[in-house]
Amino acid sequence: MAHYLNDISRTFSEYLLIPGLTTKECIPNQISLKAPLVRFKANEEPAISLNIPFVSAIMQSVSDHKMAIALARNGGLSFIFGSQSIESQAEMVRKVKKYKAGFVISDANLTPENTLADVLALKEKSGHATIGITENGASDSKLLGIVTGRDYRITRDSLDKKVKEFMTPFDKLITGEFGISLAEANDIIWDHKLNCLPIIDNNQCLKYFVFRKDYDSHQDNPNEISDADKKLLVGAGINTRDYRERVPQLIEAGVDVVCIDSSDGFSVWQKETLEYVKNTYGDKVKIGAGNVVDRDGFLYLAEAGADFVKVGVGGGSICITREQKGIGRGQATAIIEVAAARDEYFKKTGVYVPICSDGGIVQDYHMVLALAMGADFIMMGRYFARFDESPTRKLMVNGNYMKEYWGEGSNRARNWQRYDAGGAEGLKFEEGVDSFVPYAGKLKDNLDITLGKIRSTMSSCGVTSIIDLQKNGKITLVSSTSIIEGGAHDVIVKDSRNNG
Ligand code: IMP
């Protein structure tokens, strides 16, 4: 006979937090949201911590280098999607590691032999008005000039006109030396009244642009997470098939942490992958695994060496795994059980293996509930997909701006292997949908609001850190009638935007 569990699978919306005593220590701006990312021994610090407990999902429609840069600058971490070639994933990792605030790697370049038509097409495609003109049309190649909107007049110039006839040539350019600080670059910009300063190395190769218009956005990011060389931290998704080739190239590109990406991580293939990566690369890279939803799954991956374990099957907003396969568990119930297993493992071994709640966050308050239930940090797809920094198109749909968002198990992602258990056959059905999510603007603006709410909830609960919340938070189940009581009710709401 099959085993029956006695619990009911519950989700976040079925719970609330009960306020605790708020003291003067619990004012929101004193609350720490620091979270361990990887395993550590009692009385030791984790090798990597997050300054905010958020990571972005390992998905084509969420985590590329742009998202990774924006999130690391704000204290969280992205896992760059693995459903792409090893080379292009490694290149994205490299871009994050090369990032220097204010120094923009030019990804819109042409050669002097190109035409005005090429300039206009590139401008349209890349959205950049400043185009580097280099020997072979790539960045990191010899800089021969630049083209900006001031170099041509569409109404007067022929589209066939060669770039070399209207670019500002190298000998007329003021440039900065590779290695100068941002403050020095900005001084040159102000002294020479420039809009853009190309930064070149000893061989005249184009390394970066520094723009006057970015000056204001160069303020400090106090939450930024970086390595010993002050380079931003970045993660990447891997799978249980090509890890022998993928992991070394990601390490070579500078990745800090990888994560085995699967909707069902309780498998012998994950154990083999963990053991191989640990034995071959030791401390060169950290590795997370998942997803699991119970004690057995957690202990299996923790014992196999996972640096963190991801929790959640079937709760993702674009996910239809439960409908298709009948596997999964309510996210709240999964977190509560796995958190208990993590604590039990810590007591027994003295090793703390952080857990990540993955998927199913709809309201901001679900985040603080996930943390109170024991999650160390939270992975989100839908939340981040809505921002400017996500890799997908922003489209007008029925009068509203939307961003595209599709599951890794959807036909669009064509990533079948992720959702099979390692067999060669591959699955023939979808586990995810292709969708739109409402466009929400810049990551930082939204994050500030969300984090403000989390701090405010923690303040109400009378706690000053995530560990404090996990130990002392009081959680209650809610009845369906009291859920109705929790929203605006028995009034006619004037502006529905405030209720989102
Ligand atoms: P969300 O934050 O609720 O949108 O959930 C994101 C999570 O859904 C990801 O981190 C994955 O764990 C999961 N996921 C991504 N793509 C798929 C899919 O196609 N099917 C099932 N789950 C998916």
Short mmCIF file of C-alpha atoms and ligand atoms in Angstrom, two decimals:
data_model
loop_
_atom_site.label_atom_id
_atom_site.label_comp_id
_atom_site.label_asym_id
_atom_site.label_seq_id
_atom_site.Cartn_x
_atom_site.Cartn_y
_atom_site.Cartn_z
CA MET A 1 0.00 0.00 0.00
CA ALA A 2 1.25 3.50 -0.79
CA HIS A 3 2.26 5.77 2.10
CA TYR A 4 -0.28 8.39 3.07
CA LEU A 5 0.92 11.61 4.65
CA ASN A 6 -1.36 13.06 7.24
CA ASP A 7 -0.78 16.71 6.45
CA ILE A 8 -2.74 18.85 4.03
CA SER A 9 -0.66 20.64 1.39
CA ARG A 10 -0.95 24.30 2.31
CA THR A 11 0.05 27.47 0.49
CA PHE A 12 1.19 30.87 1.75
CA SER A 13 -2.22 32.53 1.47
CA GLU A 14 -3.51 30.18 4.17
CA TYR A 15 -1.30 31.77 6.81
CA LEU A 16 -0.69 35.10 8.52
CA LEU A 17 1.81 36.41 11.04
CA ILE A 18 0.75 37.57 14.47
CA PRO A 19 2.39 40.78 15.70
CA GLY A 20 4.94 40.46 18.49
CA LEU A 21 6.23 43.14 20.84
CA THR A 22 7.87 45.88 18.76
CA THR A 23 10.76 47.40 20.68
CA LYS A 24 12.97 50.35 19.77
CA GLU A 25 15.52 47.91 18.31
CA CYS A 26 13.02 46.72 15.70
CA ILE A 27 12.64 49.90 13.70
CA PRO A 28 12.59 49.02 9.99
CA ASN A 29 15.91 50.61 8.99
CA GLN A 30 17.75 48.62 11.65
CA ILE A 31 16.40 45.28 10.50
CA SER A 32 18.95 43.04 8.79
CA LEU A 33 17.87 41.00 5.77
CA LYS A 34 21.19 39.22 5.45
CA ALA A 35 20.88 35.54 4.54
CA PRO A 36 23.32 32.65 4.17
CA LEU A 37 23.56 31.30 0.62
CA VAL A 38 25.78 28.28 1.20
CA ARG A 39 26.47 25.67 3.87
CA PHE A 40 28.56 26.57 6.88
CA LYS A 41 29.69 25.04 10.14
CA ALA A 42 28.39 26.18 13.54
CA ASN A 43 30.36 29.24 14.70
CA GLU A 44 31.66 29.92 11.20
CA GLU A 45 30.45 32.46 8.66
CA PRO A 46 29.05 31.19 5.34
CA ALA A 47 31.47 31.69 2.43
CA ILE A 48 28.71 33.56 0.56
CA SER A 49 25.87 35.56 2.07
CA LEU A 50 23.15 37.61 0.44
CA ASN A 51 22.33 41.09 1.71
CA ILE A 52 18.70 40.61 0.74
CA PRO A 53 17.15 37.13 0.76
CA PHE A 54 16.25 37.05 -2.94
CA VAL A 55 17.58 35.13 -5.94
CA SER A 56 16.16 35.27 -9.45
CA ALA A 57 14.91 32.12 -11.13
CA ILE A 58 17.00 30.00 -13.48
CA MET A 59 14.87 30.91 -16.49
CA GLN A 60 15.34 32.26 -20.01
CA SER A 61 12.68 34.86 -19.36
CA VAL A 62 14.18 36.05 -16.07
CA SER A 63 17.91 35.76 -15.50
CA ASP A 64 20.49 36.98 -17.99
CA HIS A 65 23.54 39.17 -17.30
CA LYS A 66 21.50 42.38 -17.08
CA MET A 67 19.26 40.97 -14.36
CA ALA A 68 22.31 39.50 -12.63
CA ILE A 69 24.06 42.86 -12.52
CA ALA A 70 21.00 44.73 -11.29
CA LEU A 71 20.18 42.18 -8.60
CA ALA A 72 23.75 41.77 -7.30
CA ARG A 73 24.05 45.55 -7.08
CA ASN A 74 20.98 45.49 -4.86
CA GLY A 75 22.13 42.67 -2.60
CA GLY A 76 20.60 39.55 -4.20
CA LEU A 77 21.86 37.03 -6.75
CA SER A 78 20.79 35.75 -10.15
CA PHE A 79 21.21 32.28 -11.50
CA ILE A 80 21.80 32.75 -15.21
CA PHE A 81 19.65 30.32 -17.18
CA GLY A 82 21.25 27.08 -18.28
CA SER A 83 18.88 26.31 -21.15
CA GLN A 84 21.34 27.77 -23.66
CA SER A 85 24.71 26.81 -25.09
CA ILE A 86 27.59 26.58 -22.65
CA GLU A 87 29.41 29.32 -24.55
CA SER A 88 26.61 31.86 -24.38
CA GLN A 89 25.92 31.14 -20.72
CA ALA A 90 29.63 31.52 -19.89
CA GLU A 91 29.67 34.78 -21.84
CA MET A 92 26.81 36.14 -19.71
CA VAL A 93 28.69 35.16 -16.55
CA ARG A 94 31.79 36.90 -17.91
CA LYS A 95 29.79 40.09 -18.54
CA VAL A 96 28.66 40.17 -14.92
CA LYS A 97 32.16 39.59 -13.61
CA LYS A 98 33.53 42.32 -15.89
CA TYR A 99 30.92 44.81 -14.78
CA LYS A 100 32.19 47.98 -13.18
CA ALA A 101 29.66 50.54 -12.05
CA GLY A 102 29.46 53.31 -14.61
CA PHE A 103 31.67 51.46 -17.12
CA VAL A 104 29.47 50.15 -19.91
CA ILE A 105 30.72 47.40 -22.22
CA SER A 106 29.67 48.52 -25.69
CA ASP A 107 27.54 45.85 -27.32
CA ALA A 108 26.63 48.04 -30.29
CA ASN A 109 29.65 48.40 -32.60
CA LEU A 110 30.31 48.67 -36.34
CA THR A 111 33.28 49.10 -38.69
CA PRO A 112 34.14 52.18 -40.82
CA GLU A 113 32.97 50.27 -43.91
CA ASN A 114 29.40 49.96 -42.63
CA THR A 115 26.74 52.43 -43.79
CA LEU A 116 24.33 54.91 -42.24
CA ALA A 117 21.60 52.31 -42.84
CA ASP A 118 23.56 49.89 -40.61
CA VAL A 119 23.88 52.58 -37.95
CA LEU A 120 20.13 53.19 -37.93
CA ALA A 121 19.36 49.48 -37.85
CA LEU A 122 21.75 48.89 -34.96
CA LYS A 123 20.38 51.86 -33.07
CA GLU A 124 16.87 50.50 -33.48
CA LYS A 125 17.89 46.99 -32.39
CA SER A 126 20.12 47.88 -29.44
CA GLY A 127 18.44 51.07 -28.28
CA HIS A 128 21.90 52.71 -28.04
CA ALA A 129 22.58 56.03 -29.73
CA THR A 130 26.36 55.83 -29.25
CA ILE A 131 28.06 53.32 -31.51
CA GLY A 132 31.69 52.26 -31.22
CA ILE A 133 33.48 52.04 -34.56
CA THR A 134 36.18 49.42 -34.30
CA GLU A 135 38.53 47.54 -36.58
CA ASN A 136 36.43 44.40 -36.70
CA GLY A 137 33.11 45.72 -35.41
CA ALA A 138 33.40 44.10 -31.98
CA SER A 139 34.11 45.64 -28.59
CA ASP A 140 37.60 44.83 -27.36
CA SER A 141 38.86 45.55 -30.89
CA LYS A 142 40.88 48.62 -32.00
CA LEU A 143 38.81 51.80 -31.62
CA LEU A 144 38.72 53.87 -34.84
CA GLY A 145 35.96 56.34 -34.00
CA ILE A 146 32.46 56.75 -32.60
CA VAL A 147 29.12 57.67 -34.10
CA THR A 148 26.39 59.48 -32.18
CA GLY A 149 23.15 61.12 -33.28
CA ARG A 150 25.07 64.37 -33.83
CA ASP A 151 27.18 62.87 -36.65
CA TYR A 152 24.42 62.47 -39.25
CA ARG A 153 21.14 63.94 -40.43
CA ILE A 154 18.67 61.37 -41.66
CA THR A 155 16.87 63.96 -43.80
CA ARG A 156 20.05 65.00 -45.62
CA ASP A 157 22.46 62.05 -45.60
CA SER A 158 22.16 59.09 -47.95
CA LEU A 159 21.60 55.74 -46.31
CA ASP A 160 24.54 54.38 -48.33
CA LYS A 161 26.96 56.85 -46.79
CA LYS A 162 29.91 55.01 -45.26
CA VAL A 163 30.50 55.31 -41.53
CA LYS A 164 34.11 56.42 -42.15
CA GLU A 165 32.77 59.56 -43.89
CA PHE A 166 30.79 60.84 -40.92
CA MET A 167 32.11 59.20 -37.73
CA THR A 168 34.14 61.21 -35.23
CA PRO A 169 37.56 59.68 -35.92
CA PHE A 170 39.87 58.42 -33.21
CA ASP A 171 42.32 61.36 -33.43
CA LYS A 172 39.46 63.78 -32.61
CA LEU A 173 38.31 61.76 -29.59
CA ILE A 174 39.15 62.30 -25.97
CA THR A 175 39.62 58.92 -24.36
CA GLY A 176 40.31 57.54 -20.90
CA GLU A 177 42.94 54.94 -20.05
CA PHE A 178 41.80 51.45 -19.08
CA GLY A 179 42.15 51.20 -15.30
CA ILE A 180 41.14 54.75 -14.36
CA SER A 181 38.56 55.15 -11.62
CA LEU A 182 35.01 56.26 -12.24
CA ALA A 183 35.72 59.54 -10.44
CA GLU A 184 38.64 60.18 -12.83
CA ALA A 185 36.50 59.30 -15.84
CA ASN A 186 33.80 61.68 -14.68
CA ASP A 187 36.37 64.46 -14.20
CA ILE A 188 37.48 64.06 -17.83
CA ILE A 189 33.83 64.15 -18.95
CA TRP A 190 33.19 67.38 -17.04
CA ASP A 191 36.51 69.05 -17.96
CA HIS A 192 36.00 68.44 -21.70
CA LYS A 193 32.21 68.86 -21.74
CA LEU A 194 31.77 65.36 -23.19
CA ASN A 195 28.66 63.21 -23.32
CA CYS A 196 30.59 59.98 -23.59
CA LEU A 197 34.13 58.89 -22.78
CA PRO A 198 35.54 55.80 -24.51
CA ILE A 199 37.97 53.87 -22.31
CA ILE A 200 40.79 52.17 -24.21
CA ASP A 201 43.70 49.91 -23.30
CA ASN A 202 47.37 50.19 -24.36
CA ASN A 203 46.54 48.73 -27.77
CA GLN A 204 43.78 51.29 -28.39
CA CYS A 205 41.15 48.55 -27.95
CA LEU A 206 37.71 49.71 -26.81
CA LYS A 207 37.01 48.45 -23.29
CA TYR A 208 34.11 50.58 -22.05
CA PHE A 209 32.10 53.75 -22.46
CA VAL A 210 31.39 56.07 -19.53
CA PHE A 211 28.32 58.26 -20.09
CA ARG A 212 27.58 61.68 -18.62
CA LYS A 213 23.88 60.80 -18.41
CA ASP A 214 24.67 57.95 -15.99
CA TYR A 215 26.44 60.28 -13.58
CA ASP A 216 23.52 60.49 -11.19
CA SER A 217 23.03 56.74 -11.05
CA HIS A 218 26.54 56.13 -9.82
CA GLN A 219 25.56 56.53 -6.24
CA ASP A 220 26.74 53.91 -3.81
CA ASN A 221 24.86 50.66 -3.63
CA PRO A 222 25.39 49.76 0.00
CA ASN A 223 23.82 46.33 -0.42
CA GLU A 224 25.92 45.25 -3.40
CA ILE A 225 27.37 41.74 -3.10
CA SER A 226 30.83 41.19 -4.52
CA ASP A 227 33.86 38.93 -4.27
CA ALA A 228 37.33 39.69 -2.88
CA ASP A 229 38.22 41.50 -6.14
CA LYS A 230 35.10 43.68 -5.85
CA LYS A 231 33.46 41.89 -8.78
CA LEU A 232 29.74 41.24 -8.53
CA LEU A 233 28.69 37.74 -7.46
CA VAL A 234 26.84 35.63 -9.98
CA GLY A 235 25.24 32.19 -10.15
CA ALA A 236 24.36 29.88 -13.03
CA GLY A 237 22.00 26.98 -13.63
CA ILE A 238 23.42 23.60 -14.65
CA ASN A 239 21.89 20.23 -15.49
CA THR A 240 22.72 16.62 -14.70
CA ARG A 241 23.86 15.79 -18.24
CA ASP A 242 26.52 18.14 -19.56
CA TYR A 243 28.00 19.28 -16.23
CA ARG A 244 31.43 17.83 -17.04
CA GLU A 245 31.71 20.34 -19.91
CA ARG A 246 29.55 23.17 -18.58
CA VAL A 247 30.92 23.61 -15.06
CA PRO A 248 34.59 24.12 -16.02
CA GLN A 249 33.63 26.76 -18.58
CA LEU A 250 31.43 28.56 -16.07
CA ILE A 251 34.25 28.47 -13.51
CA GLU A 252 36.62 29.80 -16.12
CA ALA A 253 34.19 32.67 -16.74
CA GLY A 254 34.21 33.43 -13.00
CA VAL A 255 30.93 31.96 -11.73
CA ASP A 256 30.64 31.93 -7.93
CA VAL A 257 27.88 29.39 -7.47
CA VAL A 258 26.01 26.95 -9.67
CA CYS A 259 22.67 25.28 -9.07
CA ILE A 260 21.38 22.02 -10.51
CA ASP A 261 18.11 22.97 -12.09
CA SER A 262 15.31 20.43 -12.04
CA SER A 263 11.64 20.31 -11.12
CA ASP A 264 12.35 17.03 -9.32
CA GLY A 265 15.76 16.99 -7.69
CA PHE A 266 15.37 13.89 -5.53
CA SER A 267 17.37 11.78 -7.96
CA VAL A 268 20.53 9.76 -8.22
CA TRP A 269 21.64 12.03 -11.11
CA GLN A 270 21.75 15.01 -8.77
CA LYS A 271 23.84 13.02 -6.28
CA GLU A 272 26.29 12.06 -9.03
CA THR A 273 26.50 15.66 -10.24
CA LEU A 274 27.08 17.00 -6.72
CA GLU A 275 29.78 14.44 -6.02
CA TYR A 276 31.54 15.06 -9.32
CA VAL A 277 31.56 18.84 -8.92
CA LYS A 278 32.67 18.66 -5.25
CA ASN A 279 35.42 16.11 -5.94
CA THR A 280 36.70 17.84 -9.06
CA TYR A 281 36.48 21.51 -8.12
CA GLY A 282 36.43 21.54 -4.32
CA ASP A 283 36.02 25.10 -3.11
CA LYS A 284 36.39 26.71 -6.55
CA VAL A 285 32.63 26.83 -6.91
CA LYS A 286 29.63 26.34 -4.65
CA ILE A 287 26.76 24.15 -5.78
CA GLY A 288 23.06 24.07 -4.88
CA ALA A 289 20.60 21.31 -5.76
CA GLY A 290 16.87 20.67 -5.92
CA ASN A 291 13.98 20.84 -6.04
CA VAL A 292 12.61 18.75 -3.20
CA VAL A 293 9.53 19.05 -0.99
CA ASP A 294 10.16 16.79 1.97
CA ARG A 295 12.62 15.69 4.64
CA ASP A 296 13.86 12.67 2.67
CA GLY A 297 14.66 14.75 -0.40
CA PHE A 298 16.48 17.39 1.65
CA LEU A 299 18.59 14.88 3.59
CA TYR A 300 19.53 13.04 0.40
CA LEU A 301 20.90 16.19 -1.26
CA ALA A 302 22.47 17.60 1.93
CA GLU A 303 24.32 14.33 2.50
CA ALA A 304 25.44 14.30 -1.13
CA GLY A 305 27.16 17.66 -0.51
CA ALA A 306 24.68 20.32 -1.70
CA ASP A 307 25.67 23.80 -0.50
CA PHE A 308 22.00 24.75 -0.43
CA VAL A 309 18.77 22.96 -1.27
CA LYS A 310 15.91 24.40 -3.27
CA VAL A 311 12.35 23.62 -2.19
CA GLY A 312 9.20 23.59 -4.30
CA VAL A 313 7.49 21.39 -6.85
CA GLY A 314 4.58 22.68 -8.83
CA GLY A 315 4.03 26.06 -7.16
CA GLY A 316 5.52 28.31 -9.85
CA SER A 317 3.17 30.78 -11.50
CA ILE A 318 3.84 29.38 -14.99
CA CYS A 319 4.01 25.81 -13.76
CA ILE A 320 1.58 23.05 -14.69
CA THR A 321 3.64 20.18 -13.27
CA ARG A 322 0.97 19.30 -10.71
CA GLU A 323 -1.73 19.15 -13.36
CA GLN A 324 0.42 17.20 -15.79
CA LYS A 325 2.17 14.77 -13.49
CA GLY A 326 0.25 14.83 -10.22
CA ILE A 327 3.41 15.51 -8.21
CA GLY A 328 4.06 18.42 -5.90
CA ARG A 329 3.17 19.87 -2.56
CA GLY A 330 1.75 23.12 -1.22
CA GLN A 331 4.73 25.44 -0.88
CA ALA A 332 4.13 26.37 2.76
CA THR A 333 3.87 22.76 3.88
CA ALA A 334 7.01 21.88 1.91
CA ILE A 335 9.04 24.69 3.48
CA ILE A 336 7.89 23.89 7.01
CA GLU A 337 8.90 20.23 6.69
CA VAL A 338 12.21 20.88 4.94
CA ALA A 339 13.16 23.62 7.41
CA ALA A 340 12.66 21.13 10.25
CA ALA A 341 14.88 18.63 8.42
CA ARG A 342 17.56 21.31 7.94
CA ASP A 343 17.51 22.09 11.68
CA GLU A 344 17.66 18.40 12.51
CA TYR A 345 20.66 17.97 10.17
CA PHE A 346 22.36 20.98 11.75
CA LYS A 347 21.89 19.55 15.25
CA LYS A 348 23.26 16.19 14.19
CA THR A 349 26.24 17.31 12.07
CA GLY A 350 26.97 20.91 13.06
CA VAL A 351 26.55 21.88 9.40
CA TYR A 352 23.85 24.35 8.36
CA VAL A 353 22.57 23.82 4.81
CA PRO A 354 20.43 26.81 3.77
CA ILE A 355 17.12 26.20 2.02
CA CYS A 356 15.59 28.28 -0.74
CA SER A 357 11.84 28.60 -1.23
CA ASP A 358 11.37 28.42 -5.00
CA GLY A 359 8.19 29.53 -6.75
CA GLY A 360 4.67 30.51 -5.82
CA ILE A 361 5.27 33.97 -4.37
CA VAL A 362 2.31 36.13 -5.39
CA GLN A 363 1.97 38.84 -2.75
CA ASP A 364 4.90 40.56 -1.09
CA TYR A 365 3.76 39.25 2.28
CA HIS A 366 4.26 35.68 1.04
CA MET A 367 7.99 36.41 1.09
CA VAL A 368 8.07 37.22 4.76
CA LEU A 369 5.88 34.20 5.49
CA ALA A 370 8.29 31.94 3.57
CA LEU A 371 11.16 33.31 5.66
CA ALA A 372 9.23 32.93 8.91
CA MET A 373 8.42 29.33 7.97
CA GLY A 374 12.13 28.63 7.74
CA ALA A 375 13.31 29.53 4.23
CA ASP A 376 16.75 31.17 4.27
CA PHE A 377 16.17 32.86 0.96
CA ILE A 378 13.60 32.96 -1.84
CA MET A 379 13.80 32.29 -5.58
CA MET A 380 11.33 34.18 -7.75
CA GLY A 381 10.53 34.18 -11.45
CA ARG A 382 7.32 36.12 -12.00
CA TYR A 383 8.34 38.86 -9.58
CA PHE A 384 11.54 39.67 -11.50
CA ALA A 385 10.14 39.01 -14.99
CA ARG A 386 8.05 42.20 -14.68
CA PHE A 387 11.04 44.54 -14.55
CA ASP A 388 13.02 46.43 -17.19
CA GLU A 389 16.06 44.29 -16.44
CA SER A 390 14.46 40.96 -17.42
CA PRO A 391 15.51 39.71 -20.85
CA THR A 392 12.07 39.63 -22.46
CA ARG A 393 10.11 42.01 -24.67
CA LYS A 394 7.86 44.71 -23.28
CA LEU A 395 4.65 44.76 -25.30
CA MET A 396 1.40 46.72 -25.27
CA VAL A 397 -1.46 44.26 -24.67
CA ASN A 398 -5.03 45.55 -24.44
CA GLY A 399 -3.81 49.03 -23.57
CA ASN A 400 -1.38 47.92 -20.85
CA TYR A 401 2.35 47.29 -20.97
CA MET A 402 3.23 43.66 -20.37
CA LYS A 403 6.44 41.64 -20.23
CA GLU A 404 6.63 38.14 -21.61
CA TYR A 405 7.20 35.32 -19.13
CA TRP A 406 7.46 31.65 -20.03
CA GLY A 407 8.27 28.48 -18.11
CA GLU A 408 11.42 26.48 -18.65
CA GLY A 409 9.23 23.45 -19.26
CA SER A 410 7.14 25.20 -21.91
CA ASN A 411 7.54 24.45 -25.58
CA ARG A 412 8.93 27.95 -25.98
CA ALA A 413 11.90 27.20 -23.75
CA ARG A 414 12.35 23.85 -25.49
CA ASN A 415 14.17 22.61 -22.49
CA TRP A 416 12.64 19.22 -22.17
CA GLN A 417 15.62 17.57 -20.55
CA ARG A 418 15.30 19.68 -17.45
CA TYR A 419 12.04 18.01 -16.71
CA ASP A 420 12.95 14.43 -17.47
CA ALA A 421 14.69 12.35 -14.89
CA GLY A 422 17.85 12.04 -16.98
CA GLY A 423 16.60 9.45 -19.46
CA ALA A 424 17.44 9.79 -23.14
CA GLU A 425 13.84 9.73 -24.29
CA GLY A 426 12.83 13.17 -23.12
CA LEU A 427 9.27 14.03 -22.27
CA LYS A 428 6.64 14.77 -24.82
CA PHE A 429 4.40 17.06 -22.78
CA GLU A 430 4.74 20.58 -21.47
CA GLU A 431 5.17 21.44 -17.81
CA GLY A 432 4.99 25.20 -18.19
CA VAL A 433 3.05 27.90 -20.01
CA ASP A 434 3.98 30.96 -22.07
CA SER A 435 2.41 34.09 -20.58
CA PHE A 436 2.40 37.85 -19.98
CA VAL A 437 2.97 39.59 -16.67
CA PRO A 438 2.18 43.27 -16.04
CA TYR A 439 5.19 45.48 -16.67
CA ALA A 440 6.33 47.09 -13.41
CA GLY A 441 9.30 49.35 -14.24
CA LYS A 442 12.77 49.33 -12.73
CA LEU A 443 13.94 46.55 -10.44
CA LYS A 444 15.33 48.90 -7.82
CA ASP A 445 12.13 50.94 -7.45
CA ASN A 446 10.04 47.82 -6.92
CA LEU A 447 12.58 46.16 -4.67
CA ASP A 448 12.70 49.18 -2.39
CA ILE A 449 8.94 48.96 -1.88
CA THR A 450 8.96 45.20 -1.32
CA LEU A 451 11.86 45.33 1.12
CA GLY A 452 10.19 48.21 2.92
CA LYS A 453 7.11 46.03 3.43
CA ILE A 454 9.17 43.07 4.65
CA ARG A 455 11.03 45.23 7.16
CA SER A 456 7.78 46.74 8.31
CA THR A 457 6.25 43.27 8.88
CA MET A 458 9.35 42.15 10.76
CA SER A 459 9.16 45.27 12.87
CA SER A 460 5.53 44.42 13.73
CA CYS A 461 6.63 40.91 14.62
CA GLY A 462 9.23 42.38 16.98
CA VAL A 463 12.24 40.80 15.25
CA THR A 464 15.47 42.29 13.91
CA SER A 465 16.79 39.59 11.57
CA ILE A 466 15.65 36.64 9.50
CA ILE A 467 16.97 34.17 12.11
CA ASP A 468 15.05 36.06 14.78
CA LEU A 469 11.91 35.85 12.61
CA GLN A 470 12.39 32.11 12.11
CA LYS A 471 12.81 31.54 15.85
CA ASN A 472 10.27 33.95 17.24
CA GLY A 473 7.72 34.66 14.51
CA LYS A 474 4.18 33.51 15.32
CA ILE A 475 2.26 32.06 12.39
CA THR A 476 -1.44 31.32 12.28
CA LEU A 477 -3.69 29.50 9.84
CA VAL A 478 -6.53 31.53 8.37
CA SER A 479 -10.02 30.40 7.48
CA SER A 480 -11.42 31.20 4.05
CA THR A 481 -13.87 33.64 5.62
CA SER A 482 -11.10 35.50 7.38
CA ILE A 483 -9.24 35.81 4.06
CA ILE A 484 -12.19 37.85 2.79
CA GLU A 485 -11.96 39.96 5.93
CA GLY A 486 -8.27 40.59 5.12
CA GLY A 487 -8.89 42.48 1.87
CA ALA A 488 -10.87 45.69 1.46
CA HIS A 489 -14.47 44.57 1.98
CA ASP A 490 -17.95 46.01 2.16
CA VAL A 491 -16.80 49.25 0.55
CA ILE A 492 -16.61 50.39 -3.06
CA VAL A 493 -12.93 50.90 -3.81
CA LYS A 494 -12.23 54.12 -5.76
CA ASP A 495 -8.78 53.30 -7.13
CA SER A 496 -8.12 49.60 -7.60
CA ARG A 497 -4.40 50.21 -8.32
CA ASN A 498 -3.71 50.49 -4.59
CA ASN A 499 -4.83 46.96 -3.99
CA GLY A 500 -2.45 45.09 -6.28
P1 IMP B 1 7.30 31.95 -9.85
O1 IMP B 1 8.21 32.81 -9.04
O2 IMP B 1 6.04 31.59 -9.12
O3 IMP B 1 7.03 32.51 -11.21
O4 IMP B 1 8.06 30.55 -10.04
C1 IMP B 1 9.33 30.42 -10.60
C2 IMP B 1 9.78 28.98 -10.47
O5 IMP B 1 8.95 28.10 -11.24
C3 IMP B 1 11.18 28.70 -11.01
O6 IMP B 1 12.20 29.07 -10.15
C4 IMP B 1 11.14 27.19 -11.24
O7 IMP B 1 11.40 26.46 -10.08
C5 IMP B 1 9.70 26.95 -11.62
N1 IMP B 1 9.55 26.77 -13.08
C6 IMP B 1 10.12 27.45 -14.08
N2 IMP B 1 9.68 27.04 -15.29
C7 IMP B 1 8.81 26.06 -15.04
C8 IMP B 1 7.99 25.24 -15.89
O8 IMP B 1 7.95 25.37 -17.11
N3 IMP B 1 7.23 24.30 -15.25
C9 IMP B 1 7.24 24.15 -13.89
N4 IMP B 1 7.93 24.94 -13.06
C10 IMP B 1 8.72 25.88 -13.63
#
